[in-house]
Short mmCIF file of C-alpha atoms and ligand atoms in Angstrom, two decimals:
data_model
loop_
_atom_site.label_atom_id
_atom_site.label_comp_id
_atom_site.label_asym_id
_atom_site.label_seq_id
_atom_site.Cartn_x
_atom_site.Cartn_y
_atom_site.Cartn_z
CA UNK A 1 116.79 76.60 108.81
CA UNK A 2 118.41 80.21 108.95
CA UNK A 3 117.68 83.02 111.49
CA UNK A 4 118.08 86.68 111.33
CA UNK A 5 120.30 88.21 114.00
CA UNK A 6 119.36 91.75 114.45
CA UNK A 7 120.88 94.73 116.56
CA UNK A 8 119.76 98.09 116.88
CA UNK A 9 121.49 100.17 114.28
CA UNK A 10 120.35 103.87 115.22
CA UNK A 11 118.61 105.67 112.25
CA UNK A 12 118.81 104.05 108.97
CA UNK A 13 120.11 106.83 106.34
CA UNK A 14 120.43 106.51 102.49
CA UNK A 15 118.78 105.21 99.74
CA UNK A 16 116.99 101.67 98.64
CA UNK A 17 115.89 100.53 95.72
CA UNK A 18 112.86 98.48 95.20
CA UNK A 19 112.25 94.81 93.75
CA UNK A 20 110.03 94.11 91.34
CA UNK A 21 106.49 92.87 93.22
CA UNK A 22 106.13 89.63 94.27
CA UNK A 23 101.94 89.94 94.13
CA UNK A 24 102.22 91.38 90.44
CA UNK A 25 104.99 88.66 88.90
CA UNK A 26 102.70 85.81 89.86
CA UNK A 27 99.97 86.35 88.36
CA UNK A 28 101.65 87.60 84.89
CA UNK A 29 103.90 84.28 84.79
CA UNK A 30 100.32 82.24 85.13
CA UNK A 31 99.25 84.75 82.03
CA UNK A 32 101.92 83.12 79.65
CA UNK A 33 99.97 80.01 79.79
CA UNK A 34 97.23 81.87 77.44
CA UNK A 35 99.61 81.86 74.59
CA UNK A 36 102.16 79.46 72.76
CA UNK A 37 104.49 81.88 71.87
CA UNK A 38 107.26 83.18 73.41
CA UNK A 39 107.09 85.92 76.32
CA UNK A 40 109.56 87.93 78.38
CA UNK A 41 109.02 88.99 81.79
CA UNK A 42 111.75 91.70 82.89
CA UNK A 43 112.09 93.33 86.46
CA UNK A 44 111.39 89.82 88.22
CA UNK A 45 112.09 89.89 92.38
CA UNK A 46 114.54 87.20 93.09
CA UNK A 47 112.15 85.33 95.28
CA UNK A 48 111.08 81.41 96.46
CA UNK A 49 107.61 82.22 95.01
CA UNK A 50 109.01 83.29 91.72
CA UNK A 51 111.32 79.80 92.23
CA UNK A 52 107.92 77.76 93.02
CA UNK A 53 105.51 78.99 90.27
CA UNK A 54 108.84 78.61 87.35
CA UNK A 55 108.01 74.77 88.93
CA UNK A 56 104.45 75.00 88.43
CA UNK A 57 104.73 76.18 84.75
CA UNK A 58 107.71 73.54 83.74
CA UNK A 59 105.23 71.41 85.15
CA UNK A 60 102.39 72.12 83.07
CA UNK A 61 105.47 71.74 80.36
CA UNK A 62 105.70 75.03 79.88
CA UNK A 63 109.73 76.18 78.57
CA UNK A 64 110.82 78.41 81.48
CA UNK A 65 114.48 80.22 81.51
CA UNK A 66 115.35 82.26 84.64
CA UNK A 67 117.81 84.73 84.74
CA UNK A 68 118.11 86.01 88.21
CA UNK A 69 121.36 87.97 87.38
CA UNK A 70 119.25 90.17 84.65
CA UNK A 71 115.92 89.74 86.96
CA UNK A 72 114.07 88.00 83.64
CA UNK A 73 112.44 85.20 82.74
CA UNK A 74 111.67 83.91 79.14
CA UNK A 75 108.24 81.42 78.95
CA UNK A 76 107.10 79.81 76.23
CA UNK A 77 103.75 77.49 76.89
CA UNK A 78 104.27 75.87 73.43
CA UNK A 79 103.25 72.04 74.45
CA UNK A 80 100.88 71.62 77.43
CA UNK A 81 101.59 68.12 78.63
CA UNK A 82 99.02 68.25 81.51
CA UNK A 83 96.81 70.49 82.97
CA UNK A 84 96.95 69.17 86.58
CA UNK A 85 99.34 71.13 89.09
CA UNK A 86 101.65 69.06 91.94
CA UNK A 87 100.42 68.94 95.43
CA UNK A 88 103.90 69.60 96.65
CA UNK A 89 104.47 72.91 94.80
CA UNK A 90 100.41 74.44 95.19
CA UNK A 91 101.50 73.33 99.07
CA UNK A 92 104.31 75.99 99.03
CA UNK A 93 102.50 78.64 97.44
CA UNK A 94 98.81 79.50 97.36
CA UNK A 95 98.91 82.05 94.82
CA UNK A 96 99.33 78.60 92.68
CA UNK A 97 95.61 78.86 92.12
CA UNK A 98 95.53 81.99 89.97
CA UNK A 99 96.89 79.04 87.09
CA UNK A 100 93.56 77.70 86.79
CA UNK A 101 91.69 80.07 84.91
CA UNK A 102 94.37 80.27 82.36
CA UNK A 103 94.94 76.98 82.04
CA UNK A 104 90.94 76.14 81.90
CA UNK A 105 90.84 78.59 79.33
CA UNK A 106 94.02 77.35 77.08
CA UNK A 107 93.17 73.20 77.19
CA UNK A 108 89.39 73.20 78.73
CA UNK A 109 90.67 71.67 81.98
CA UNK A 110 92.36 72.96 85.46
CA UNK A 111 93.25 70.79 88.72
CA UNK A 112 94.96 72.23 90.94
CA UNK A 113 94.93 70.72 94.64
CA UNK A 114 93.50 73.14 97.25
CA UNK A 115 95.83 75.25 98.75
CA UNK A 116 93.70 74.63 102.27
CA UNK A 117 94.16 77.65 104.53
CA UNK A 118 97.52 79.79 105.53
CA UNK A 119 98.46 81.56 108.98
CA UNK A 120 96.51 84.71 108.29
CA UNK A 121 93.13 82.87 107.34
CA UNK A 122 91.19 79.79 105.98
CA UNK A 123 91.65 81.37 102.42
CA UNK A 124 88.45 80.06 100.47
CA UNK A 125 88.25 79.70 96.80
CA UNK A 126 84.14 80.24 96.61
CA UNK A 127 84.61 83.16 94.39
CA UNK A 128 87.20 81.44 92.06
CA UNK A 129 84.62 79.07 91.72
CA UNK A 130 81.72 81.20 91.42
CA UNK A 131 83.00 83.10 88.28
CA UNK A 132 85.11 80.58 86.97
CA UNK A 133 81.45 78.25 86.58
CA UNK A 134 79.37 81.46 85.05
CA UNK A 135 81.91 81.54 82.10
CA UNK A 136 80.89 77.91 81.59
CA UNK A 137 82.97 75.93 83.96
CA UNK A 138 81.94 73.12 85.43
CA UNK A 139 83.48 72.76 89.03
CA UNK A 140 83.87 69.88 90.83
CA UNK A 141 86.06 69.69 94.66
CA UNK A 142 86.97 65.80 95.32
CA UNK A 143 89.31 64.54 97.77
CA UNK A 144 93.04 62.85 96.42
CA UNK A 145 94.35 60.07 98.42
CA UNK A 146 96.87 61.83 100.43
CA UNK A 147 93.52 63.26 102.13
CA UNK A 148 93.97 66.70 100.30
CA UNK A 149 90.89 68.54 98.62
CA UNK A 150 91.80 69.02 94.77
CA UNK A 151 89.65 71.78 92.59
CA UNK A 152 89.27 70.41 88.67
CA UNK A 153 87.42 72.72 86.18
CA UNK A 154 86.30 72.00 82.57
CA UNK A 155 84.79 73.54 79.69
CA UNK A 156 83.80 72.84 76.17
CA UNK A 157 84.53 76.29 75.46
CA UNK A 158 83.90 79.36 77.79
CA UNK A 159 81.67 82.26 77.12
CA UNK A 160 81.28 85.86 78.58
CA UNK A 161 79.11 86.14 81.72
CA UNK A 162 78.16 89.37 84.40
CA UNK A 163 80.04 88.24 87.32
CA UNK A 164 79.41 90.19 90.44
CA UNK A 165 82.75 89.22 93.38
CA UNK A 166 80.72 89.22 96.98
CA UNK A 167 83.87 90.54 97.96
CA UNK A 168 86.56 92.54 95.61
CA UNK A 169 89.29 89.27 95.30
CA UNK A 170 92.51 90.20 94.09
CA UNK A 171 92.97 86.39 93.30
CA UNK A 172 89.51 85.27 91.89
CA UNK A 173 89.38 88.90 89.71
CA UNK A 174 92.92 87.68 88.13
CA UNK A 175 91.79 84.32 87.55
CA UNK A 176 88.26 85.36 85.81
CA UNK A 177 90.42 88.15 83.89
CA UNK A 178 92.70 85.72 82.59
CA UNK A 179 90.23 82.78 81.51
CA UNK A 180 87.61 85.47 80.29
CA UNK A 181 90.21 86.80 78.09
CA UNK A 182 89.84 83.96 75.64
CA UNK A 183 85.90 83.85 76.08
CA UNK A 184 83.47 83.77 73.57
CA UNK A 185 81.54 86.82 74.02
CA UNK A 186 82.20 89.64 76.57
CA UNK A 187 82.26 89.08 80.30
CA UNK A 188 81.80 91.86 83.10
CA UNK A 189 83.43 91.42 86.50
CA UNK A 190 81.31 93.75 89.31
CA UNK A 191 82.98 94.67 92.78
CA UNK A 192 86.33 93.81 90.88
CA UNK A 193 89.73 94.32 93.19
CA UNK A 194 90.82 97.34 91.98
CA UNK A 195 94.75 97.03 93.21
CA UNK A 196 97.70 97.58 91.11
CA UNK A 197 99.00 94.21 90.68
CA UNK A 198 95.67 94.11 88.66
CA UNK A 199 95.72 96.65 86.28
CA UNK A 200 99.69 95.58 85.28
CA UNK A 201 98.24 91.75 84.51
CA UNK A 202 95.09 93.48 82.42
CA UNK A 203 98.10 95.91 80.53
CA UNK A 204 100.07 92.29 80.00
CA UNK A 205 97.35 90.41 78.68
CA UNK A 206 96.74 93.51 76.24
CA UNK A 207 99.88 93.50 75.09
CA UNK A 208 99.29 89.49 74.30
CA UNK A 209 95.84 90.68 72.52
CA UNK A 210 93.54 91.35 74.67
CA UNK A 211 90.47 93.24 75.06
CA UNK A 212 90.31 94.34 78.34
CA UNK A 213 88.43 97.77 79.88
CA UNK A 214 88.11 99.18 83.72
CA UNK A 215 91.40 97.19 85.31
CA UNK A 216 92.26 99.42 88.37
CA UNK A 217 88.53 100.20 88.56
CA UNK A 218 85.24 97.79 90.61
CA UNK A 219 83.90 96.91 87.08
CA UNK A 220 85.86 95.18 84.70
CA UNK A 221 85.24 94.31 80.70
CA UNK A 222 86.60 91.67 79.05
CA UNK A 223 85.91 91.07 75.14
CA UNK A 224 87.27 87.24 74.83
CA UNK A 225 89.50 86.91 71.49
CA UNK A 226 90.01 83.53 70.09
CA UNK A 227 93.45 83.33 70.88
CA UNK A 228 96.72 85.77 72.27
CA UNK A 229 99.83 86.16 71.19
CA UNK A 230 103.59 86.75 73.12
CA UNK A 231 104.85 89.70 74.67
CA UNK A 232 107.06 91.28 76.68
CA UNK A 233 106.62 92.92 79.85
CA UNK A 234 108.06 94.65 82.77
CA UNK A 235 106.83 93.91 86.48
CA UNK A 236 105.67 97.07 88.74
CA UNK A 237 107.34 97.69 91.67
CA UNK A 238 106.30 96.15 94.90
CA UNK A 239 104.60 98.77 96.52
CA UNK A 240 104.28 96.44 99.93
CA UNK A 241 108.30 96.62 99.61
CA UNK A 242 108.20 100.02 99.27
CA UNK A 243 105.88 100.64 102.33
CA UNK A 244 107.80 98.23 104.71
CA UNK A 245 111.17 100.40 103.76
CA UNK A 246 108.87 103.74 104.35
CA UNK A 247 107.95 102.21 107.65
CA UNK A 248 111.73 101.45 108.30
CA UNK A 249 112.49 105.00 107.75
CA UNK A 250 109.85 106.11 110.22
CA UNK A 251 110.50 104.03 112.96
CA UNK A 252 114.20 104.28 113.42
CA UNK A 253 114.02 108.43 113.22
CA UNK A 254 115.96 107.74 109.83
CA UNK A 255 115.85 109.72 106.73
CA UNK A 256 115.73 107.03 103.81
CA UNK A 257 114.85 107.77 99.81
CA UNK A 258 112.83 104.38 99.04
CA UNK A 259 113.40 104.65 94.56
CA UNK A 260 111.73 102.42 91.81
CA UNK A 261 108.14 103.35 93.57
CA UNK A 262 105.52 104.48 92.52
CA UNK A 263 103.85 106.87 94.83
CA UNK A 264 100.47 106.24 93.69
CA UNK A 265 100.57 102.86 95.03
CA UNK A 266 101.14 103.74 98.77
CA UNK A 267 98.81 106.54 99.13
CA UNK A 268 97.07 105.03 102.36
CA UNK A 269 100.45 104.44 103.83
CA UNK A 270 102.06 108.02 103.04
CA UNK A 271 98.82 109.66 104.42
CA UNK A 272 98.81 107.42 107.83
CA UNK A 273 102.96 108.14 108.10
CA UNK A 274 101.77 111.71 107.67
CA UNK A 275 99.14 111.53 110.51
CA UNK A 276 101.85 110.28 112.61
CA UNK A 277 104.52 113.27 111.81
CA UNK A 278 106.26 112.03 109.19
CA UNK A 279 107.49 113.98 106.19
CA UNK A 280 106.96 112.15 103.67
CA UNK A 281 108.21 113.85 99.87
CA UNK A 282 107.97 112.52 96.45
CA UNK A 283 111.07 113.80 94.97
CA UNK A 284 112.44 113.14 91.75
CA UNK A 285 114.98 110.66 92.87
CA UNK A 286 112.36 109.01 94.91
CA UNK A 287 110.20 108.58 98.13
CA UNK A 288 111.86 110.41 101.00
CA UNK A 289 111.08 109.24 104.41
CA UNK A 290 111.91 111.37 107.46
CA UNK A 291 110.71 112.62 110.97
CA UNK A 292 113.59 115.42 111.39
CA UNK A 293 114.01 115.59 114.80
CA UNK A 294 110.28 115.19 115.55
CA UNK A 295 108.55 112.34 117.41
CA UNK A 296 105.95 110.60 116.17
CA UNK A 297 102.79 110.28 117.54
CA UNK A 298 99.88 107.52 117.01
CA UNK A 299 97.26 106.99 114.42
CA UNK A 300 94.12 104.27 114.25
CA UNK A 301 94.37 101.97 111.09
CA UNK A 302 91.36 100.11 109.17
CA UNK A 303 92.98 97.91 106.53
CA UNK A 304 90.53 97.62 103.49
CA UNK A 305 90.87 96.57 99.88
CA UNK A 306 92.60 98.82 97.55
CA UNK A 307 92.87 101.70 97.40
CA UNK A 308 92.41 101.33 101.36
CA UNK A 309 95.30 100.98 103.78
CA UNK A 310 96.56 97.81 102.78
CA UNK A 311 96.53 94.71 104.78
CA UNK A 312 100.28 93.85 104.04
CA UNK A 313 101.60 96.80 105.20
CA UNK A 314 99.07 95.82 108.87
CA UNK A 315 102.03 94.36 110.59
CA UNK A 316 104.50 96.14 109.85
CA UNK A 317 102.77 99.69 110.92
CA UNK A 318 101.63 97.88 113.92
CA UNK A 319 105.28 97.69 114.86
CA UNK A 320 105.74 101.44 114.54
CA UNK A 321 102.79 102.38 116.87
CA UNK A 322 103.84 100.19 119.17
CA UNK A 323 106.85 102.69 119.77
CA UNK A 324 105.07 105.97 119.15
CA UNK A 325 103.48 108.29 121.72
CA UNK A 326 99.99 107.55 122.54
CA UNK A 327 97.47 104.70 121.84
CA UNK A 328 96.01 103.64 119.04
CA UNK A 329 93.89 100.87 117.26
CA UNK A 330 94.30 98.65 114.12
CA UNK A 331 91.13 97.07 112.76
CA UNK A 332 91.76 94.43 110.25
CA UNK A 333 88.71 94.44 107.97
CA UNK A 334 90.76 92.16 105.11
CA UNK A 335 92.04 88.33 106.92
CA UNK A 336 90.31 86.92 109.73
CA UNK A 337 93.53 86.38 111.41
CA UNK A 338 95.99 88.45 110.64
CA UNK A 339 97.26 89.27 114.17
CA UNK A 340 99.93 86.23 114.66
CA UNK A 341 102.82 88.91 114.84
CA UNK A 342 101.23 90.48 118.03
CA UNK A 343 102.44 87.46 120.15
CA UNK A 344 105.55 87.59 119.00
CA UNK A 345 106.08 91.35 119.16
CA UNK A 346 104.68 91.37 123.05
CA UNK A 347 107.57 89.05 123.60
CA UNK A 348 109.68 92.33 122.63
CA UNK A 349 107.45 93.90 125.09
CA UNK A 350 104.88 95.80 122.84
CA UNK A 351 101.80 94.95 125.14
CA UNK A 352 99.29 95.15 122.71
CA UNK A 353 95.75 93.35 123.15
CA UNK A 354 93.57 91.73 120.32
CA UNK A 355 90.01 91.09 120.80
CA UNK A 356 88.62 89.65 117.59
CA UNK A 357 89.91 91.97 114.44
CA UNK A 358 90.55 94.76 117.10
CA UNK A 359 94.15 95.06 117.97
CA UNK A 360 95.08 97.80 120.83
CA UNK A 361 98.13 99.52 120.91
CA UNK A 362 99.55 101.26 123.93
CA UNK A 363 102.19 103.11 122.26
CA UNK A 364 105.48 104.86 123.98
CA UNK A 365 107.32 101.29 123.91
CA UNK A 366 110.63 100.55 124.29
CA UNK A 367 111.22 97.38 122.49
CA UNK A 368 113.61 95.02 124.26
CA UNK A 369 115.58 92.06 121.93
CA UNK A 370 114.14 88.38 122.32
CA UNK A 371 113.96 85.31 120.51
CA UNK A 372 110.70 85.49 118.04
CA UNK A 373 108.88 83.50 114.97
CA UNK A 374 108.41 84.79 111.28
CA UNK A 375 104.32 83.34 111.14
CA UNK A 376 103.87 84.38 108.40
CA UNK A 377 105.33 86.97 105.51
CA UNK A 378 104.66 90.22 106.49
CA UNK A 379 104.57 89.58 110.21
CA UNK A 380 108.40 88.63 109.82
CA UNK A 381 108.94 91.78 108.04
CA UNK A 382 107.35 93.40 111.27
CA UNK A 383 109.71 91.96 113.05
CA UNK A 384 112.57 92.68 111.59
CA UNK A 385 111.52 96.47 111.55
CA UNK A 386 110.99 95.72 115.39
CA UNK A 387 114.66 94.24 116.01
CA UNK A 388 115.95 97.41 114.33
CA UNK A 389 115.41 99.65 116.75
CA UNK A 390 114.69 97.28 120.17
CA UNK A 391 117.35 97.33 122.52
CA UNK A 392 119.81 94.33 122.81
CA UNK A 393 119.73 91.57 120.09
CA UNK A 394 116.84 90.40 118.02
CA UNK A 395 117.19 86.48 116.87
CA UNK A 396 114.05 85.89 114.22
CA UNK A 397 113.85 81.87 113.23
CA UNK A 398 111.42 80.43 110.42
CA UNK A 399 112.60 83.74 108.19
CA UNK A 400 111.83 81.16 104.60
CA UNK A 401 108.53 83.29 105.11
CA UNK A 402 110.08 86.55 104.52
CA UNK A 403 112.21 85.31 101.78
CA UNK A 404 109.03 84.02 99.69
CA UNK A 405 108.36 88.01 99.41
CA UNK A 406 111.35 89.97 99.93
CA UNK A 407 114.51 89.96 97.24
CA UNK A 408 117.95 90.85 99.08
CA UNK A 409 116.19 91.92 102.20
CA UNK A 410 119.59 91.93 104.21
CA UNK A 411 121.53 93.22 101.94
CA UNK A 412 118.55 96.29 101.42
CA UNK A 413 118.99 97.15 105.07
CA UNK A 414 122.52 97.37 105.22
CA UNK A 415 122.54 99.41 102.59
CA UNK A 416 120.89 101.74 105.03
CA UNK A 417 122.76 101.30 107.93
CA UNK A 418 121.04 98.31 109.53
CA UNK A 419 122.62 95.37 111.23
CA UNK A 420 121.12 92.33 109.88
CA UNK A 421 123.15 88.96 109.43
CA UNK A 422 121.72 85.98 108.43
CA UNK A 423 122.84 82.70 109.98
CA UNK A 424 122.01 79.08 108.95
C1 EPZ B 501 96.31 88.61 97.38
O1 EPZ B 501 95.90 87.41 98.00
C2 EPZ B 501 97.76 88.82 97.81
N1 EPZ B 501 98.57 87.69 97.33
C3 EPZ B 501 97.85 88.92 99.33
O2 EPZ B 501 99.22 89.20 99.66
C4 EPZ B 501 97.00 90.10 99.78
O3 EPZ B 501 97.02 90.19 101.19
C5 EPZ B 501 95.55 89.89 99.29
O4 EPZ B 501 95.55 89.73 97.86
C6 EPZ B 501 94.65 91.07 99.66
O5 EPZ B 501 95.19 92.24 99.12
C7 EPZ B 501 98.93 87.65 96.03
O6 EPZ B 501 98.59 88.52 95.24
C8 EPZ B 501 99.79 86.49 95.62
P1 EPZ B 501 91.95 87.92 98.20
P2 EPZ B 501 94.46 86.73 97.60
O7 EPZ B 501 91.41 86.83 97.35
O8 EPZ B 501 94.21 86.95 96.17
C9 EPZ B 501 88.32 86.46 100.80
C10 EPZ B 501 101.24 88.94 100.80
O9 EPZ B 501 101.57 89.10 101.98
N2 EPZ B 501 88.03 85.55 99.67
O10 EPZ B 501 91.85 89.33 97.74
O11 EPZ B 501 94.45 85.35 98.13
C11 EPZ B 501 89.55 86.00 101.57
O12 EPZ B 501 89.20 85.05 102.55
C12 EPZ B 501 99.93 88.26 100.48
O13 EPZ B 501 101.91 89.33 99.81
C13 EPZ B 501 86.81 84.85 99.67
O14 EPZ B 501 86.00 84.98 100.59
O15 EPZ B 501 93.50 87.64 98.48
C14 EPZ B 501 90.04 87.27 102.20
O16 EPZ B 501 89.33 87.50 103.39
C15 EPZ B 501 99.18 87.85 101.73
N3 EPZ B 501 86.56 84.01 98.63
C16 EPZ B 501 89.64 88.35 101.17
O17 EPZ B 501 88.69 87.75 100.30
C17 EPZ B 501 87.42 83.83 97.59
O18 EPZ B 501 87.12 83.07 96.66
C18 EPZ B 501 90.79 88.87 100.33
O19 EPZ B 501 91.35 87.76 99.67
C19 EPZ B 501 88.65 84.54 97.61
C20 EPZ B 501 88.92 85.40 98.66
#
């Protein structure tokens, strides 16, 4: 298993360029399976996930060439040989689930073991479910012998439906997207997730054919066609990326341009680095983060679907308060237990407290080097912000977690100044 060894680097200067986004890609590859023609993903992060769900679609038997050096990937879903998803790969990667509603919608049938629950929270599939079985879907949840749960929809055909999410689901909005697509009749999705990674899988499926109104807004129409076509299409940039190397800039005193963003994606996290002192410009050659001499002081965060602060970007600002002057609060309104990191950053000597959602932050810390756990994605990416400016050396073990959703993270930081090694 590799570790990070981190040291503190002083202010990270320069400019970083960002990947393509791991919570956009995902979804798209799961699109191809609506078509059997060819299709051509370009900008593609080099990450495990992207490694995991190129499993997943050979598996279904779809043709899948990966080009890491040119960041593409050509998929063709001519032949598919079975519409049941391995255990072992769905294990690695939750976002496996968003194949169902294309693949119910291609063959009439989807099983795909549960994913179960992650370290942030118990993950349900309800509205999956919910939406998936109003477009004419019967569900049924059985147990396989290894003891795991296992989801299996099927259709004789699938027809529109008003589907109203009891909570705005990136995941279960994708999925009902993607199987209404090929509908009979025209489906509307109410208290749709409204985040970016949705409206580039609604322009996608367009370009394959599709009729679909209101992505990047709560209510979403669909008019089903009877079948899509190939395309090709470029992945946004990861805008949680982007934010993490924003909140690099801020906490080391640095004065980084983050390029390939798109500011409209981190509003919430420009305005809160803005509350805290930072100068944060939009310039043509980028996003330029920098405090210029001043010293930040705290903010409260309330993480809330899009376009609310986002809940990926919760760690990794919790790490900055914890150094700023003054207290100040996080409420995490998204995950039911997304505070894992604050353990491991206490052991750094942040002193924060968590009671329920509510994390407290005293602020004014001076982080000291230790030994700490990557839980979970983002909370390793807060740590590694943390070892960059704590004093002494940071070790960070169980770092596969960051590198399911960050592309050349050490070589990004360097770039910058930062001194980051990676040993196995
Ligand atoms: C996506 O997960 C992202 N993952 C997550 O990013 C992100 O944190 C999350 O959206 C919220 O923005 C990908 O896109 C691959 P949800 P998803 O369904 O779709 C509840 C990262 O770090 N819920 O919007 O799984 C659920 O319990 C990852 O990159 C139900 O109650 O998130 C949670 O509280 C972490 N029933 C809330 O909705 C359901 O059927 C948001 O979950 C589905 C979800």
């Amino acid at each position: 298993m590799s570790k990070f060894i981190i040291d503190n680097a002083g202010s990270l200067t320069g400019f970083v360029e960002v990947s393509g986004s791991k919570n956009a890609v995902l979804p798209l590859m799961a699109a191809t399976l609506l078509t059997d023609d060819d299709c051509l993903i370009t900008e593609v992060p080099n990450l495990m996930d992207v490694e995991v769900m190129c499993g997943l679609l050979r598996s279904f038997g779809s043709n899948v060439r990966c080009d890491m050096e040119d960041h593409s990937i050509e998929l063709k879903a001519g032949d598919i040989i079975t519409n049941e998803a391995p255990a072992e790969l769905v294990k690695k990667m939750r976002a496996s689930i968003v194949a169902m509603g294309p693949l119910l919608a291609r063959t009439g049938q989807a099983r795909i073991p549960l994913p179960g629950g992650c370290a942030i929270g118990d993950r349900p599939i309800d509205l999956h479910v919910k939406g998936l079985h109003a477009l004419g879907a019967d569900i049924t949840i059985y147990r396989i012998e290894d003891g795991h749960e296992c989801v299996e929809a099927t259709t004789d055909g699938l027809h529109g439906a008003e589907i109203y999410l009891d909570t705005p689901s990136v995941g279960a909005t994708e999925n009902i997207m993607m199987a209404a697509a090929l509908a009979d009749g025209v489906t509307v999705i109410e208290n749709a997730a409204q985040e970016p990674e949705i409206v580039d899988l609604a322009n996608y499926i367009n370009k394959m054919g599709a009729r679909i109104k209101g992505a990047g807004m709560d209510i979403i129409k669909i008019e089903g066609v009877k079948s899509l076509h190939g395309a090709a299409h470029s992945v946004i940039p990861d805008r949680i990326e982007a934010g993490t190397f924003m909140l690099a800039a801020a906490i080391t005193g640095g004065d980084v341009t983050i390029t390939n963003m798109l500011p409209d994606h981190v509003k919430p996290v420009a305005a809160k680095l803005r509350e805290c002192g930072c100068i944060v410009e939009n310039t043509l050659e980028g996003t330029r983060v920098r405090l210029n001499g001043r010293s930040p002081i705290a903010t409260d965060i309330k993480t809330l679907p899009y376009p609310g602060f986002p809940t990926d970007i919760q760690p990794q600002f919790m790490t900055f308060l914890a150094t700023v002057r003054g207290s100040s609060t996080i409420l995490e309104t998204v995950f039911e237990n997304r505070f894992m990191h604050i353990e491991q950053l206490n052991k750094m000597g942040a002193k924060i407290r968590e009671d329920g959602r509510r994390a407290y932050i005293p602020g004014g810390m001076t982080l000291k080097g230790n030994e700490v756990t990557a839980t979970d994605l983002r909370a390793g990416a807060a740590l590694v912000l943390a070892g960059l400016v704590a004093e002494g050396e940071t070790t960070i073990s169980d770092v596969y977690h960051i590198d399911r959703g960050y592309d050349s993270i050490i070589e990004k930081f360097r770039a910058v100044g930062g001194k980051i090694e990676r040993r196995e």
